[in-house]
Tab-separated table of N, CA, C and O in Angstrom:
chain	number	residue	atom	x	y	z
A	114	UNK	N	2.367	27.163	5.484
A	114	UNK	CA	2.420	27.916	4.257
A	114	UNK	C	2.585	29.398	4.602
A	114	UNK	O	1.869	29.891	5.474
A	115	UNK	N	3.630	30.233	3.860
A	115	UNK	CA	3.705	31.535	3.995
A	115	UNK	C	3.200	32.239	2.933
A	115	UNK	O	3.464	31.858	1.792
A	116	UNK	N	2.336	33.459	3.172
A	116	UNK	CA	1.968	34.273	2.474
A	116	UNK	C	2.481	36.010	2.876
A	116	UNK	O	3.391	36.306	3.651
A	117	UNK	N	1.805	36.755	2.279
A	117	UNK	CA	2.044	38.141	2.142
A	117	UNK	C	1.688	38.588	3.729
A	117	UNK	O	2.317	39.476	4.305
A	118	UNK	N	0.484	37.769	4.399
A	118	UNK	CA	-0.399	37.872	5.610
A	118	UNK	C	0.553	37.116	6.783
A	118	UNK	O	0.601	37.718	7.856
A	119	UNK	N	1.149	36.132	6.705
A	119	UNK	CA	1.622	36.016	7.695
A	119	UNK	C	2.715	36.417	9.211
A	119	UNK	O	2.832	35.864	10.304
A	120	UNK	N	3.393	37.686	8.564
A	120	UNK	CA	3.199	38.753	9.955
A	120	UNK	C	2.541	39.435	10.062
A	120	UNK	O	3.078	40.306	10.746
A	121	UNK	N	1.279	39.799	9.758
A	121	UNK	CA	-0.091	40.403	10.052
A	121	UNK	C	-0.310	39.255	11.139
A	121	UNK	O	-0.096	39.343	12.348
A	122	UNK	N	-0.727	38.296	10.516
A	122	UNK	CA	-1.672	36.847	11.784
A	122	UNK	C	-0.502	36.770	12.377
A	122	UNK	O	-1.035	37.034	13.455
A	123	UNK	N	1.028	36.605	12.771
A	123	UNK	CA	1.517	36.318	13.803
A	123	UNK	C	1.408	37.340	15.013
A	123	UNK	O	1.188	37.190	16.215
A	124	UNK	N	1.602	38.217	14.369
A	124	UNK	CA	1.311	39.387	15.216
A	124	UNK	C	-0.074	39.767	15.890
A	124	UNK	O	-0.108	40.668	16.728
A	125	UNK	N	-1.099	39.145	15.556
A	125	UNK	CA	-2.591	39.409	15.506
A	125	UNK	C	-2.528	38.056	16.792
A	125	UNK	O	-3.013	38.207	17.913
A	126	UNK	N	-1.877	36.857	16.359
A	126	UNK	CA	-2.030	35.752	17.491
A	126	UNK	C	-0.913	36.311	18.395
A	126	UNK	O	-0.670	35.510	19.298
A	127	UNK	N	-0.301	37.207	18.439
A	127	UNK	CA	0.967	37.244	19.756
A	127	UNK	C	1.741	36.416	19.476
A	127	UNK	O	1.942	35.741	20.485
A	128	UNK	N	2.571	35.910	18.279
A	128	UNK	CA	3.836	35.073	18.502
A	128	UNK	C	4.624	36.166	17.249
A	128	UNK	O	4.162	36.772	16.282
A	129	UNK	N	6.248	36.028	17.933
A	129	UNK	CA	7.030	36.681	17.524
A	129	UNK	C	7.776	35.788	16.548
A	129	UNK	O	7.932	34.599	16.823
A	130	UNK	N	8.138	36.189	15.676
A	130	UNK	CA	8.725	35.135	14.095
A	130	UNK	C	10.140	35.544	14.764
A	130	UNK	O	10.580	34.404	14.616
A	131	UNK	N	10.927	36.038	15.210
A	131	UNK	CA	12.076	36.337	15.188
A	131	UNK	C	12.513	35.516	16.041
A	131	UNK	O	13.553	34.898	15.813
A	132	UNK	N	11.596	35.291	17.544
A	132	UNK	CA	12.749	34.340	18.369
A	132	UNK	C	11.867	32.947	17.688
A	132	UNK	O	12.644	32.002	17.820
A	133	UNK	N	10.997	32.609	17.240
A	133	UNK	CA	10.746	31.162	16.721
A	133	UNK	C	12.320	30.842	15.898
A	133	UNK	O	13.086	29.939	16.235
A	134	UNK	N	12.607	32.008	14.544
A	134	UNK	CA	13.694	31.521	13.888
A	134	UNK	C	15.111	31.555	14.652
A	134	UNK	O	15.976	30.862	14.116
A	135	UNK	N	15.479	32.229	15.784
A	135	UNK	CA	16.045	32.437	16.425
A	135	UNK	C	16.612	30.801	17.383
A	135	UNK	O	17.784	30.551	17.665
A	136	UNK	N	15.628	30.076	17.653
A	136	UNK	CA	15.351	28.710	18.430
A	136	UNK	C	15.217	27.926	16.901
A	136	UNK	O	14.955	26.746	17.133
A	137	UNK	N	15.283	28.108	15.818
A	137	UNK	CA	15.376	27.224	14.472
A	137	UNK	C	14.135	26.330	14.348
A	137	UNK	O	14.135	25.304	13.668
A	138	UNK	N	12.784	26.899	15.235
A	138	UNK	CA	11.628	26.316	15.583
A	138	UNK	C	10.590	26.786	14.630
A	138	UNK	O	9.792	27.518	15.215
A	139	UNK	N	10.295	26.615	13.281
A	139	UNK	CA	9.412	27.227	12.282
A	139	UNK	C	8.686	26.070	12.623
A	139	UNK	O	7.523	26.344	12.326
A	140	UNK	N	8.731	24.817	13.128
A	140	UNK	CA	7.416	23.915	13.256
A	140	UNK	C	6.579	24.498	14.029
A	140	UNK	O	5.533	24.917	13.532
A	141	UNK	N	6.795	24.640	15.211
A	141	UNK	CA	6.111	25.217	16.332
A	141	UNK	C	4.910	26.284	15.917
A	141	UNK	O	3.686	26.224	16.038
A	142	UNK	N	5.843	27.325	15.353
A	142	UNK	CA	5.617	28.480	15.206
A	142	UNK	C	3.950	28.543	14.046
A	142	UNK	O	2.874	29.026	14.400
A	143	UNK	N	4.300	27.814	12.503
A	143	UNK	CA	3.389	27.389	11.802
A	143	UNK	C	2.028	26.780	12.363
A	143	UNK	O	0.920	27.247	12.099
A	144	UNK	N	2.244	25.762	13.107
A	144	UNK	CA	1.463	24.766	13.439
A	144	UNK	C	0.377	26.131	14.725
A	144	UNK	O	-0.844	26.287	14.763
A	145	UNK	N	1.364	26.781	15.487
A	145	UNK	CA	0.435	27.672	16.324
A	145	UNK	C	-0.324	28.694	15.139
A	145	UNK	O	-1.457	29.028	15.486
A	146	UNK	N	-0.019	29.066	14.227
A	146	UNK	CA	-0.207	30.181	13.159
A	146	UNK	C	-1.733	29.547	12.593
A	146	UNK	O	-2.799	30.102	12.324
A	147	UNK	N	-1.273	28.085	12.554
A	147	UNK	CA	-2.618	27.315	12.003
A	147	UNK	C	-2.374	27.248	10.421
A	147	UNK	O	-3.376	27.191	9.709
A	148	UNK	N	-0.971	27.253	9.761
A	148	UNK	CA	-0.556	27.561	8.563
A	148	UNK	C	0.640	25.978	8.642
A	148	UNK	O	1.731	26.050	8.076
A	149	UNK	N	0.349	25.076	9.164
A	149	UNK	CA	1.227	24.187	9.125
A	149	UNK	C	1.154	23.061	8.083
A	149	UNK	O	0.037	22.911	7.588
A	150	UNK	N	1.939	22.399	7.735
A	150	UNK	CA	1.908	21.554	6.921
A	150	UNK	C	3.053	20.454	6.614
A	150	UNK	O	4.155	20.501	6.068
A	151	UNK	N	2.144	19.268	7.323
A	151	UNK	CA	3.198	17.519	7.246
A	151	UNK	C	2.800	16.829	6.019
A	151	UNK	O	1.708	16.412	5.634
A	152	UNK	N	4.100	16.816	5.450
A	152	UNK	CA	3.904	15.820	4.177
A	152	UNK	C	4.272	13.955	4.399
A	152	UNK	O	5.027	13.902	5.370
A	153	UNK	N	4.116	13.086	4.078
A	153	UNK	CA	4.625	12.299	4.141
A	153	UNK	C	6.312	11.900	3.608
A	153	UNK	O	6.618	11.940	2.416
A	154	UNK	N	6.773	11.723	4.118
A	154	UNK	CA	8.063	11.487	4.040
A	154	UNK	C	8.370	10.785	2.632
A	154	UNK	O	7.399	10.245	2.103
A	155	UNK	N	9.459	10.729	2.032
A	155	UNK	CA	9.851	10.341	0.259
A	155	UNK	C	10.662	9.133	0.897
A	155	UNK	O	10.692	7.964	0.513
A	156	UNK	N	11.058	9.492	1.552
A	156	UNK	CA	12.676	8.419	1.995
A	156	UNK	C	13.741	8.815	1.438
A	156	UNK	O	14.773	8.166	1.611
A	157	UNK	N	13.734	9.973	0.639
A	157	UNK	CA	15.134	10.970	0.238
A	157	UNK	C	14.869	11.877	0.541
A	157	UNK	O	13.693	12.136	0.798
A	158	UNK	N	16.215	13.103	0.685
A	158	UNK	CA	16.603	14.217	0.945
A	158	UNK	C	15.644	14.963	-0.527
A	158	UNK	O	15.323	16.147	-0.424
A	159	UNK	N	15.328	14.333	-1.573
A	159	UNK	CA	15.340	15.107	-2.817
A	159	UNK	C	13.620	15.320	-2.799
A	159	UNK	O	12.894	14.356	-2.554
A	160	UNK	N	13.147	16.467	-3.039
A	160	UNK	CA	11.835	16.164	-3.555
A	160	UNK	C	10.839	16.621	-1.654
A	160	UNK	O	9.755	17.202	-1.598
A	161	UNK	N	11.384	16.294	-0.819
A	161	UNK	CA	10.672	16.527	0.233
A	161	UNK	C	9.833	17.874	0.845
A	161	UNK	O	8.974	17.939	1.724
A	162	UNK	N	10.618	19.186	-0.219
A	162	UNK	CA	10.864	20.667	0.324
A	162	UNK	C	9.767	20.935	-1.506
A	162	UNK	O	10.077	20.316	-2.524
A	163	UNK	N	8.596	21.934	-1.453
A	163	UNK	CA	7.927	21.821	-2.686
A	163	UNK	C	7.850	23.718	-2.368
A	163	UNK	O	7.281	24.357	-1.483
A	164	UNK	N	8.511	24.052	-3.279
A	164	UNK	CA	8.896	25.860	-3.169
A	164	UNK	C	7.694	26.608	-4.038
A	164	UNK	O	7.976	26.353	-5.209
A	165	UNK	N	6.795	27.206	-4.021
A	165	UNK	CA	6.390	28.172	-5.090
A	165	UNK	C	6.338	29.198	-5.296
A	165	UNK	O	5.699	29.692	-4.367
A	166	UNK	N	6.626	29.959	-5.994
A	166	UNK	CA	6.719	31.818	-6.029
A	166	UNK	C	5.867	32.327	-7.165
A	166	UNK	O	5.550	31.849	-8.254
A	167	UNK	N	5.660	33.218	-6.676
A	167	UNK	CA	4.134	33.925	-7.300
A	167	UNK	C	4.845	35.636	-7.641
A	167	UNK	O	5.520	36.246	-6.812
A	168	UNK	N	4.597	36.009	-8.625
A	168	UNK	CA	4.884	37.485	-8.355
A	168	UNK	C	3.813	38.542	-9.647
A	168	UNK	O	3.366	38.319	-10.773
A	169	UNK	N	3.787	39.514	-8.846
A	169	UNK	CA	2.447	40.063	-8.858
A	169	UNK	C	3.439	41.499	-9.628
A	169	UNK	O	4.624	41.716	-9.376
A	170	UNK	N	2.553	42.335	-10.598
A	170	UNK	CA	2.519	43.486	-10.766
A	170	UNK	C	1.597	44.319	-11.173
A	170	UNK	O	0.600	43.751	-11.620
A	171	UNK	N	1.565	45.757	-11.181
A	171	UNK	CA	0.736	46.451	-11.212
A	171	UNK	C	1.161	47.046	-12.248
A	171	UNK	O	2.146	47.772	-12.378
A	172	UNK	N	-0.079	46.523	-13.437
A	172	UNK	CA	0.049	46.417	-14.964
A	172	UNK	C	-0.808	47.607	-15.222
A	172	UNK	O	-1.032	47.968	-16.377
């Protein structure tokens, strides 16, 4: 899971986000972050990927 914090903690654990995406390795990278997350498989392409966006203002 990505948040607002997560190049704060990558940087805080010593791993660099640029060559993880660089090597197309965001499993790795998460799972060391301690921000990882396995879903069980659907058996389709559809539905597997669950997106949420949040947006914040200063009212």
């Amino acid at each position: 899971m990505v948040s607002g914090e997560t190049a704060v903690q990558a940087a805080q654990s010593g791993l660099d986000p640029a060559a993880y995406l660089a090597n197309n390795d965001s499993y790795h990278f998460f799972q060391r972050l301690g921000a990882g997350h396995l879903s069980a498989p659907t058996g389709t392409n559809v539905n597997d990927l669950l997106v949420a966006l949040t947006y914040a203002t200063d009212s």
